CSV table of C-alpha atoms and ligand atoms in Angstrom, one decimal:
chain,number,residue,atom,x,y,z
A,1,MET,CA,9.1,-15.1,17.6
A,2,GLY,CA,10.8,-17.9,19.4
A,3,HIS,CA,9.0,-20.4,17.3
A,4,TYR,CA,10.1,-18.6,14.2
A,5,LYS,CA,13.8,-18.8,15.1
A,6,ARG,CA,13.7,-22.4,16.2
A,7,SER,CA,12.2,-23.5,12.9
A,8,GLY,CA,14.9,-21.7,11.1
A,9,ILE,CA,12.7,-20.6,8.2
A,10,ASP,CA,13.0,-17.1,6.8
A,11,CYS,CA,9.8,-16.6,4.9
A,12,GLY,CA,7.6,-13.6,4.6
A,13,ALA,CA,4.4,-15.5,4.6
A,14,PHE,CA,5.4,-17.3,7.8
A,15,THR,CA,5.8,-14.0,9.7
A,16,ILE,CA,2.5,-12.7,8.5
A,17,PHE,CA,0.9,-15.9,9.5
A,18,LEU,CA,2.3,-15.7,13.0
A,19,LYS,CA,1.0,-12.2,13.5
A,20,GLN,CA,-2.4,-13.4,12.6
A,21,GLN,CA,-2.1,-16.3,14.9
A,22,PHE,CA,-1.2,-14.2,17.8
A,23,SER,CA,-3.9,-11.6,17.2
A,24,ASN,CA,-6.6,-14.2,16.7
A,25,PRO,CA,-6.1,-17.5,18.5
A,26,ASP,CA,-8.7,-19.1,16.2
A,27,MET,CA,-6.2,-18.8,13.4
A,28,GLY,CA,-4.0,-21.4,15.1
A,29,ILE,CA,-2.3,-23.9,12.8
A,30,ASN,CA,-4.2,-26.7,14.6
A,31,ARG,CA,-7.3,-25.7,12.7
A,32,TYR,CA,-5.8,-26.8,9.5
A,33,LYS,CA,-4.7,-30.1,8.1
A,34,GLN,CA,-1.0,-30.6,7.7
A,35,ILE,CA,-0.5,-32.7,4.5
A,36,LEU,CA,2.9,-33.6,3.2
A,37,HIS,CA,3.5,-34.8,-0.4
A,38,VAL,CA,6.8,-36.6,-0.6
A,39,ASP,CA,8.0,-37.2,-4.2
A,40,MET,CA,11.3,-38.8,-5.1
A,41,ASP,CA,13.4,-36.9,-7.6
A,42,ALA,CA,14.0,-38.7,-10.9
A,43,PHE,CA,13.3,-41.9,-9.0
A,44,PHE,CA,14.4,-44.7,-11.4
A,45,VAL,CA,17.4,-42.7,-12.6
A,46,SER,CA,18.5,-41.9,-9.1
A,47,ILE,CA,18.4,-45.6,-8.1
A,48,GLU,CA,20.5,-46.4,-11.1
A,49,GLU,CA,23.0,-43.7,-10.2
A,50,SER,CA,23.3,-44.9,-6.6
A,51,LEU,CA,24.1,-48.4,-8.0
A,52,ASN,CA,26.6,-47.0,-10.6
A,53,PRO,CA,27.9,-43.6,-9.5
A,54,SER,CA,29.7,-43.1,-12.8
A,55,LEU,CA,26.2,-42.2,-14.2
A,56,ARG,CA,26.0,-39.1,-12.1
A,57,GLY,CA,26.0,-35.8,-13.8
A,58,LYS,CA,25.2,-37.4,-17.2
A,59,PRO,CA,22.0,-37.4,-19.2
A,60,VAL,CA,20.5,-40.8,-18.3
A,61,ILE,CA,17.2,-42.2,-19.4
A,62,VAL,CA,15.4,-45.3,-18.1
A,63,GLY,CA,13.0,-46.8,-20.6
A,64,GLY,CA,14.9,-49.2,-22.7
A,65,ASP,CA,16.1,-49.5,-26.3
A,66,PRO,CA,16.1,-46.0,-27.9
A,67,ASP,CA,15.5,-47.7,-31.3
A,68,GLY,CA,12.5,-49.5,-29.9
A,69,ARG,CA,8.9,-48.4,-29.5
A,70,GLY,CA,9.0,-47.7,-25.8
A,71,VAL,CA,8.7,-44.4,-23.9
A,72,VAL,CA,10.8,-42.6,-21.3
A,73,SER,CA,10.0,-43.8,-17.8
A,74,SER,CA,12.4,-41.5,-16.0
A,75,ALA,CA,15.0,-39.0,-17.1
A,76,SER,CA,17.9,-37.4,-15.1
A,77,TYR,CA,17.8,-33.7,-14.6
A,78,GLU,CA,20.8,-33.5,-17.1
A,79,ALA,CA,18.6,-35.2,-19.7
A,80,ARG,CA,15.7,-33.0,-18.9
A,81,GLU,CA,17.8,-30.0,-19.9
A,82,PHE,CA,17.5,-31.3,-23.5
A,83,GLY,CA,13.7,-31.2,-23.2
A,84,ILE,CA,13.3,-34.9,-22.5
A,85,ARG,CA,10.3,-35.7,-20.3
A,86,SER,CA,8.8,-38.9,-19.0
A,87,GLY,CA,6.2,-40.4,-21.4
A,88,MET,CA,8.1,-39.1,-24.5
A,89,ALA,CA,8.9,-41.7,-27.2
A,90,LEU,CA,12.4,-43.0,-26.7
A,91,SER,CA,13.2,-42.4,-30.4
A,92,ARG,CA,12.3,-38.7,-29.9
A,93,ALA,CA,14.5,-38.6,-26.8
A,94,LYS,CA,17.4,-40.0,-28.8
A,95,LYS,CA,17.0,-37.3,-31.4
A,96,LEU,CA,17.0,-34.6,-28.7
A,97,CYS,CA,20.0,-36.0,-26.9
A,98,PRO,CA,21.9,-38.7,-28.9
A,99,GLN,CA,24.7,-38.9,-26.3
A,100,ALA,CA,22.2,-39.9,-23.5
A,101,ILE,CA,22.7,-43.2,-21.7
A,102,PHE,CA,19.7,-45.4,-22.2
A,103,LEU,CA,19.0,-48.0,-19.6
A,104,GLN,CA,16.5,-50.9,-19.6
A,105,GLY,CA,15.5,-50.4,-15.9
A,106,ASP,CA,15.1,-52.9,-13.1
A,107,PHE,CA,11.5,-52.5,-12.1
A,108,GLU,CA,11.6,-55.2,-9.5
A,109,ARG,CA,14.4,-53.3,-7.7
A,110,TYR,CA,12.5,-50.1,-8.0
A,111,GLY,CA,9.5,-51.8,-6.3
A,112,ILE,CA,11.8,-53.0,-3.5
A,113,VAL,CA,13.1,-49.4,-3.0
A,114,SER,CA,9.5,-48.1,-3.1
A,115,ARG,CA,8.5,-50.5,-0.3
A,116,LYS,CA,11.5,-49.3,1.7
A,117,ILE,CA,10.4,-45.7,1.3
A,118,PHE,CA,6.9,-46.7,2.4
A,119,LYS,CA,8.4,-48.3,5.5
A,120,ILE,CA,10.4,-45.2,6.4
A,121,LEU,CA,7.5,-42.9,5.9
A,122,SER,CA,5.0,-45.0,7.8
A,123,LYS,CA,7.1,-44.5,10.9
A,124,TYR,CA,5.8,-40.9,11.0
A,125,THR,CA,2.1,-41.4,10.7
A,126,PRO,CA,-0.5,-44.2,10.1
A,127,ASP,CA,-2.3,-41.9,7.7
A,128,ILE,CA,-0.2,-42.5,4.6
A,129,GLU,CA,-1.1,-43.1,1.0
A,130,MET,CA,1.4,-44.3,-1.6
A,131,ALA,CA,0.0,-42.4,-4.6
A,132,SER,CA,2.5,-44.1,-7.0
A,133,ILE,CA,5.7,-46.0,-6.9
A,134,ASP,CA,7.7,-42.9,-5.8
A,135,GLU,CA,5.3,-40.5,-4.1
A,136,ALA,CA,3.2,-40.5,-1.0
A,137,TYR,CA,0.9,-38.3,1.0
A,138,LEU,CA,1.3,-38.1,4.7
A,139,ASP,CA,-1.2,-36.6,7.0
A,140,LEU,CA,0.7,-35.1,10.0
A,141,THR,CA,-2.3,-33.2,11.4
A,142,GLY,CA,-2.2,-33.2,15.2
A,143,PHE,CA,1.4,-34.5,15.4
A,144,GLY,CA,2.7,-31.0,16.4
A,145,ARG,CA,3.5,-32.1,20.0
A,146,LEU,CA,5.4,-35.2,18.7
A,147,TYR,CA,7.3,-33.7,15.8
A,148,GLY,CA,7.4,-29.9,16.4
A,149,HIS,CA,6.8,-27.7,13.4
A,150,THR,CA,5.7,-29.6,10.3
A,151,PHE,CA,8.5,-28.0,8.3
A,152,GLY,CA,11.1,-29.5,10.7
A,153,ALA,CA,9.4,-32.8,10.4
A,154,ALA,CA,9.6,-32.6,6.7
A,155,GLN,CA,13.3,-31.9,6.9
A,156,ARG,CA,13.9,-34.9,9.1
A,157,ILE,CA,11.9,-37.1,6.8
A,158,LYS,CA,14.0,-35.9,3.8
A,159,GLU,CA,17.2,-36.5,5.7
A,160,LYS,CA,16.1,-40.0,6.8
A,161,VAL,CA,15.3,-41.0,3.2
A,162,LYS,CA,18.6,-39.6,2.0
A,163,SER,CA,20.7,-41.3,4.7
A,164,ARG,CA,18.9,-44.7,4.4
A,165,LEU,CA,18.5,-44.9,0.6
A,166,ARG,CA,20.9,-42.2,-0.7
A,167,LEU,CA,18.0,-40.8,-2.7
A,168,ASN,CA,16.7,-37.2,-2.9
A,169,ALA,CA,13.1,-36.5,-2.2
A,170,SER,CA,11.2,-33.2,-2.6
A,171,ILE,CA,8.4,-32.4,-0.2
A,172,GLY,CA,5.4,-30.1,-0.4
A,173,ILE,CA,3.4,-29.1,2.7
A,174,GLY,CA,-0.1,-27.7,2.6
A,175,ALA,CA,-3.5,-27.8,4.1
A,176,ASN,CA,-4.7,-30.3,1.5
A,177,LYS,CA,-3.4,-32.9,-0.9
A,178,LEU,CA,-3.7,-30.7,-3.9
A,179,ILE,CA,-1.6,-27.9,-2.4
A,180,ALA,CA,1.0,-30.3,-1.1
A,181,LYS,CA,1.3,-32.0,-4.5
A,182,VAL,CA,1.7,-28.7,-6.4
A,183,ALA,CA,4.2,-27.5,-3.7
A,184,SER,CA,6.4,-30.6,-4.0
A,185,ALA,CA,6.6,-30.1,-7.8
A,186,CYS,CA,7.6,-26.5,-7.2
A,187,ALA,CA,10.2,-27.6,-4.6
A,188,LYS,CA,12.0,-29.9,-7.1
A,189,PRO,CA,14.7,-30.9,-7.2
A,190,ASN,CA,15.7,-31.7,-3.6
A,191,GLY,CA,13.7,-29.0,-1.8
A,192,ILE,CA,10.9,-28.4,0.6
A,193,LEU,CA,8.1,-25.9,0.1
A,194,MET,CA,5.5,-25.1,2.6
A,195,VAL,CA,2.3,-23.2,1.8
A,196,PHE,CA,0.8,-21.6,4.9
A,197,PRO,CA,-2.9,-22.0,5.5
A,198,GLY,CA,-4.8,-19.2,3.9
A,199,TYR,CA,-2.2,-18.6,1.2
A,200,GLU,CA,-3.4,-21.4,-1.1
A,201,LYS,CA,-4.9,-19.1,-3.7
A,202,SER,CA,-2.0,-16.7,-3.8
A,203,PHE,CA,0.5,-19.5,-4.0
A,204,LEU,CA,-1.3,-21.0,-7.1
A,205,SER,CA,-2.3,-17.8,-8.8
A,206,SER,CA,0.9,-17.1,-10.8
A,207,LEU,CA,1.6,-20.7,-11.7
A,208,SER,CA,0.8,-22.0,-15.2
A,209,VAL,CA,-2.4,-24.0,-15.5
A,210,GLU,CA,-0.6,-27.2,-16.4
A,211,ARG,CA,0.8,-27.2,-12.8
A,212,LEU,CA,-2.7,-28.3,-11.7
A,213,PRO,CA,-2.8,-32.1,-11.4
A,214,GLY,CA,-5.0,-33.5,-14.1
A,215,VAL,CA,-4.4,-30.6,-16.6
A,216,GLY,CA,-2.7,-32.3,-19.5
A,217,LYS,CA,-1.5,-30.9,-22.8
A,218,SER,CA,-4.8,-30.8,-24.6
A,219,LEU,CA,-6.7,-29.2,-21.8
A,220,LYS,CA,-3.9,-26.7,-21.3
A,221,GLU,CA,-4.1,-25.7,-25.0
A,222,LYS,CA,-7.9,-25.3,-24.8
A,223,LEU,CA,-7.5,-23.1,-21.7
A,224,ILE,CA,-4.9,-21.0,-23.4
A,225,SER,CA,-7.1,-20.6,-26.5
A,226,PHE,CA,-9.7,-19.1,-24.0
A,227,GLY,CA,-6.9,-16.7,-22.8
A,228,VAL,CA,-6.5,-18.6,-19.5
A,229,ARG,CA,-2.8,-19.1,-18.9
A,230,THR,CA,-2.3,-19.1,-15.1
A,231,ILE,CA,-4.2,-20.8,-12.3
A,232,GLY,CA,-5.1,-17.4,-11.0
A,233,MET,CA,-6.9,-16.5,-14.3
A,234,LEU,CA,-8.7,-19.9,-14.1
A,235,ALA,CA,-9.8,-19.2,-10.6
A,236,SER,CA,-11.4,-15.9,-11.7
A,237,VAL,CA,-13.4,-17.6,-14.4
A,238,GLU,CA,-17.0,-18.0,-13.3
A,239,LYS,CA,-17.9,-21.4,-12.0
A,240,ASP,CA,-21.0,-21.8,-14.2
A,241,LEU,CA,-19.0,-20.9,-17.3
A,242,LEU,CA,-16.5,-23.6,-16.6
A,243,VAL,CA,-19.2,-26.2,-16.0
A,244,ARG,CA,-20.9,-25.2,-19.2
A,245,THR,CA,-17.7,-25.6,-21.1
A,246,PHE,CA,-16.1,-28.7,-19.4
A,247,GLY,CA,-19.0,-30.4,-17.7
A,248,LYS,CA,-18.3,-32.1,-14.4
A,249,TRP,CA,-14.6,-31.6,-15.0
A,250,GLY,CA,-15.3,-27.8,-15.0
A,251,LEU,CA,-16.5,-27.9,-11.5
A,252,ILE,CA,-13.4,-29.8,-10.4
A,253,LEU,CA,-11.2,-27.3,-12.2
A,254,HIS,CA,-12.9,-24.5,-10.4
A,255,TYR,CA,-12.2,-26.0,-7.0
A,256,LYS,CA,-8.7,-26.9,-7.9
A,257,ALA,CA,-7.9,-23.5,-9.2
A,258,ASN,CA,-9.1,-22.0,-5.9
A,259,GLY,CA,-6.9,-24.4,-3.9
A,260,ILE,CA,-9.8,-26.4,-2.6
A,261,ASP,CA,-9.4,-30.2,-2.2
A,262,CYS,CA,-11.3,-32.2,0.4
A,263,SER,CA,-10.0,-35.7,-0.3
A,264,ALA,CA,-8.5,-37.5,2.6
A,265,VAL,CA,-5.1,-39.1,2.8
A,266,GLY,CA,-5.3,-42.9,2.5
A,267,GLY,CA,-8.6,-42.8,0.5
A,268,ARG,CA,-7.2,-45.5,-1.7
A,269,TYR,CA,-5.0,-48.3,-0.8
A,270,SER,CA,-2.9,-49.0,-3.8
A,271,GLY,CA,-0.5,-51.7,-2.5
A,272,PRO,CA,-0.7,-55.5,-3.1
A,273,LYS,CA,-4.2,-57.1,-2.9
A,274,SER,CA,-2.9,-60.3,-1.3
A,275,ILE,CA,0.3,-62.0,-0.1
A,276,SER,CA,0.6,-65.7,-0.7
A,277,ARG,CA,3.1,-68.5,-0.6
A,278,GLU,CA,2.8,-72.2,-1.4
A,279,THR,CA,5.0,-75.2,-1.4
A,280,THR,CA,4.8,-78.4,-3.5
A,281,PHE,CA,6.2,-81.3,-1.6
A,282,ASP,CA,9.1,-83.3,-3.2
A,283,GLU,CA,6.8,-86.3,-2.8
A,284,ASP,CA,3.1,-86.4,-2.0
A,285,THR,CA,2.8,-86.9,1.7
A,286,ILE,CA,0.6,-87.5,4.7
A,287,ASP,CA,3.5,-86.9,7.1
A,288,ARG,CA,1.8,-84.7,9.6
A,289,ARG,CA,5.1,-83.2,11.0
A,290,LEU,CA,6.2,-82.2,7.5
A,291,ILE,CA,2.8,-80.8,6.6
A,292,PHE,CA,2.4,-78.6,9.7
A,293,SER,CA,6.0,-77.5,9.7
A,294,THR,CA,5.6,-76.5,6.1
A,295,LEU,CA,2.4,-74.6,6.8
A,296,PHE,CA,4.1,-72.9,9.8
A,297,THR,CA,7.0,-71.7,7.6
A,298,LEU,CA,4.5,-70.4,5.0
A,299,VAL,CA,2.7,-68.5,7.7
A,300,GLU,CA,6.0,-67.1,9.0
A,301,LYS,CA,7.0,-65.9,5.5
A,302,THR,CA,3.7,-64.3,4.6
A,303,ALA,CA,3.4,-62.6,8.0
A,304,LYS,CA,7.0,-61.3,7.6
A,305,SER,CA,6.0,-59.8,4.2
A,306,LEU,CA,2.9,-58.2,5.9
A,307,ARG,CA,5.0,-56.6,8.6
A,308,GLU,CA,7.6,-55.4,6.0
A,309,GLY,CA,4.8,-53.6,4.1
A,310,LYS,CA,3.3,-52.3,7.4
A,311,LEU,CA,0.1,-54.2,6.6
A,312,GLN,CA,-2.4,-56.4,8.3
A,313,ALA,CA,-4.6,-59.0,6.8
A,314,ARG,CA,-8.2,-59.8,7.7
A,315,THR,CA,-8.8,-62.8,5.5
A,316,ILE,CA,-6.6,-65.9,5.8
A,317,ALA,CA,-7.0,-68.7,3.3
A,318,LEU,CA,-5.5,-72.2,3.1
A,319,LYS,CA,-5.0,-74.1,-0.1
A,320,LEU,CA,-4.6,-77.9,-0.3
A,321,ARG,CA,-3.9,-79.9,-3.3
A,322,TYR,CA,-4.3,-83.7,-3.2
A,323,SER,CA,-2.1,-86.1,-5.2
A,324,ASP,CA,-4.9,-86.3,-7.9
A,325,PHE,CA,-4.6,-82.5,-8.3
A,326,SER,CA,-8.0,-81.8,-6.8
A,327,THR,CA,-7.7,-78.6,-4.9
A,328,VAL,CA,-9.6,-77.3,-1.9
A,329,THR,CA,-9.4,-73.8,-0.5
A,330,ARG,CA,-10.9,-72.7,2.8
A,331,SER,CA,-10.8,-69.1,4.2
A,332,LYS,CA,-11.7,-67.2,7.3
A,333,THR,CA,-12.2,-63.5,7.8
A,334,LEU,CA,-11.2,-62.0,11.2
A,335,ARG,CA,-13.0,-59.2,12.9
A,336,GLU,CA,-9.7,-57.2,13.0
A,337,GLY,CA,-6.6,-57.4,10.9
A,338,THR,CA,-3.5,-59.0,12.2
A,339,ASP,CA,0.2,-59.4,11.3
A,340,LEU,CA,1.0,-61.9,14.0
A,341,ASP,CA,2.3,-65.4,13.0
A,342,LYS,CA,0.6,-66.9,16.0
A,343,LYS,CA,-2.9,-65.6,15.1
A,344,ILE,CA,-2.6,-66.5,11.5
A,345,TYR,CA,-1.3,-69.9,12.2
A,346,GLN,CA,-4.2,-70.7,14.6
A,347,CYS,CA,-6.5,-69.9,11.7
A,348,VAL,CA,-4.5,-72.0,9.3
A,349,GLU,CA,-4.7,-75.0,11.6
A,350,GLU,CA,-8.5,-74.6,11.9
A,351,LEU,CA,-8.9,-74.3,8.2
A,352,PHE,CA,-6.7,-77.4,7.6
A,353,GLN,CA,-9.0,-79.4,9.9
A,354,LYS,CA,-12.0,-78.3,7.7
A,355,ALA,CA,-10.2,-78.8,4.4
A,356,TRP,CA,-8.5,-82.1,4.8
A,357,THR,CA,-11.6,-84.2,4.6
A,358,ARG,CA,-10.4,-86.9,2.2
A,359,ARG,CA,-7.4,-87.8,4.4
A,360,GLY,CA,-5.5,-88.5,1.3
A,361,ARG,CA,-1.9,-87.7,0.3
A,362,ILE,CA,-1.1,-84.0,-0.2
A,363,ARG,CA,0.8,-82.6,-3.1
A,364,LEU,CA,0.8,-78.9,-2.2
A,365,VAL,CA,-0.1,-76.5,0.6
A,366,GLY,CA,-0.5,-72.8,0.4
A,367,VAL,CA,-1.3,-69.8,2.6
A,368,CYS,CA,-2.9,-66.6,1.2
A,369,LEU,CA,-3.5,-63.4,3.2
A,370,SER,CA,-5.9,-60.9,1.7
A,371,ASN,CA,-8.2,-58.1,2.7
A,372,LEU,CA,-5.1,-56.1,3.5
A,373,CYS,CA,-5.0,-52.7,5.2
A,374,ALA,CA,-2.4,-50.4,6.7
A,375,SER,CA,-1.4,-51.8,10.1
A,376,ALA,CA,-3.1,-50.3,13.1
A,377,TRP,CA,-0.2,-48.2,14.2
A,378,GLN,CA,-1.4,-47.4,17.7
A,379,VAL,CA,-1.8,-50.9,18.9
A,380,ASN,CA,1.7,-50.7,20.4
A,381,PHE,CA,0.5,-47.9,22.7
A,382,LEU,CA,-2.9,-49.1,23.5
A,383,ASP,CA,-2.9,-52.7,24.5
A,384,GLY,CA,0.5,-53.0,26.0
A,385,GLY,CA,-0.2,-56.6,26.9
A,386,ASN,CA,0.2,-59.9,25.2
A,387,ILE,CA,-0.2,-58.6,21.6
A,388,GLY,CA,2.5,-55.9,22.3
A,389,LYS,CA,4.9,-58.6,23.5
A,390,LEU,CA,4.2,-60.8,20.5
A,391,LYS,CA,4.6,-57.9,18.2
A,392,SER,CA,8.0,-57.0,19.5
A,393,PHE,CA,9.0,-60.7,19.6
A,394,TYR,CA,8.2,-61.1,15.8
A,395,GLN,CA,10.0,-57.8,15.1
A,396,SER,CA,13.2,-59.1,16.7
A,397,VAL,CA,12.8,-62.3,14.7
A,398,ASP,CA,12.4,-60.3,11.6
A,399,ARG,CA,15.5,-58.3,12.4
A,400,VAL,CA,17.6,-61.4,12.9
A,401,ARG,CA,16.3,-62.9,9.6
A,402,ASP,CA,16.9,-59.7,7.7
A,403,ARG,CA,20.5,-59.8,8.8
A,404,TYR,CA,21.4,-63.5,8.7
A,405,GLY,CA,18.8,-64.9,6.4
A,406,PHE,CA,15.4,-66.6,6.9
A,407,ASP,CA,16.8,-70.0,7.9
A,408,SER,CA,19.1,-68.5,10.5
A,409,LEU,CA,16.3,-68.8,13.1
A,410,ARG,CA,13.8,-71.6,13.6
A,411,ILE,CA,10.7,-71.5,15.7
A,412,VAL,CA,9.6,-75.0,16.7
A,413,LYS,CA,6.0,-75.7,16.3
A,414,SER,CA,4.3,-78.8,17.7
A,415,VAL,CA,1.7,-80.9,15.8
A,416,PRO,CA,-1.8,-79.8,16.8
A,417,ASP,CA,-3.9,-81.9,19.1
A,418,PHE,CA,-6.5,-83.0,16.6
A,419,TRP,CA,-3.8,-84.9,14.7
A,420,ALA,CA,-2.6,-86.8,17.6
B,1,MG,MG1,8.9,-38.5,-8.6
């Protein structure tokens, strides 16, 4: 019971679960996955509200001109009370709530905030999947010793997001992604809902079928026409009947309704495909000092972006354009990903040696990092040697530059030997 008090949760299901755990050690929570679904509340609107607090408490809609042909991207909870939902035509939203404040939206800014969210969340686990601009799955399985009870970890994550970004998130916790996602939707706004292992079916059973991800309006209507309103009713329909009626989708429906989902967190990487920077010289040049310092700066900038996104790159490419506009690219794929300037620059130097065959004047140079993956989080703990030192060196450089601007700090790079 000590555990129960410390976690501060008063929940019937929790006590039942603990009894089972103690009577049968095999029922321990470690047997189950601990998946979090973190979903921001009214994301775009909340960002607008944090920029302009006078919008708070009002019906606000991000999407654009209400007389145009666009749709609602995001609506405040006040606007939702008028029946406004994302995806609805703006003209319809205006009819439902003429006094609503319609905003164009700043999607570049939303993207920046999204990357900040990813950065905060990725401090908790390497197994993270940004499912969209404002939601992520985190796999916290096996982190019990580090974070204590998952519910407490979720509370801390929520507080961190709130204190750093002044935005509310709702979090669902479950033994798989499906349960975590449905739970976060039920926790909205600004809540946390944890479904204990073994309670998936009973949690879902009374919910309306449209709560299942993937069940849209037309499927919902079809199910209702068969007399199936709740997920529990859907779960009790025979599997074969569902397959006969809906084909392959019927089987998926059957599993979902029964709370079964085997997909892994991080199955898809949905971030940028590559990070690249290039510079056109003011005048075409063969000044080796200028060329290499430019390449070095390009490497520094791309590597910084990598680290900001908690990413590593495996493929490094160099682009060279001669004064006659002929363009050469050379690339190299490493065995393991890296986010270190030094490693990337070594490759770029090698590639330059291969690419600059004509020895003519150069108009443009570029660096492109691709084959991106989430950064190998444990490297800090494992190697402890040179790479660890380099990593912390670049992290301090990043911190200075974040604070005082990129040019506040210069790392001097000498011209490579083969040029001498
Ligand atoms: Mg959301």
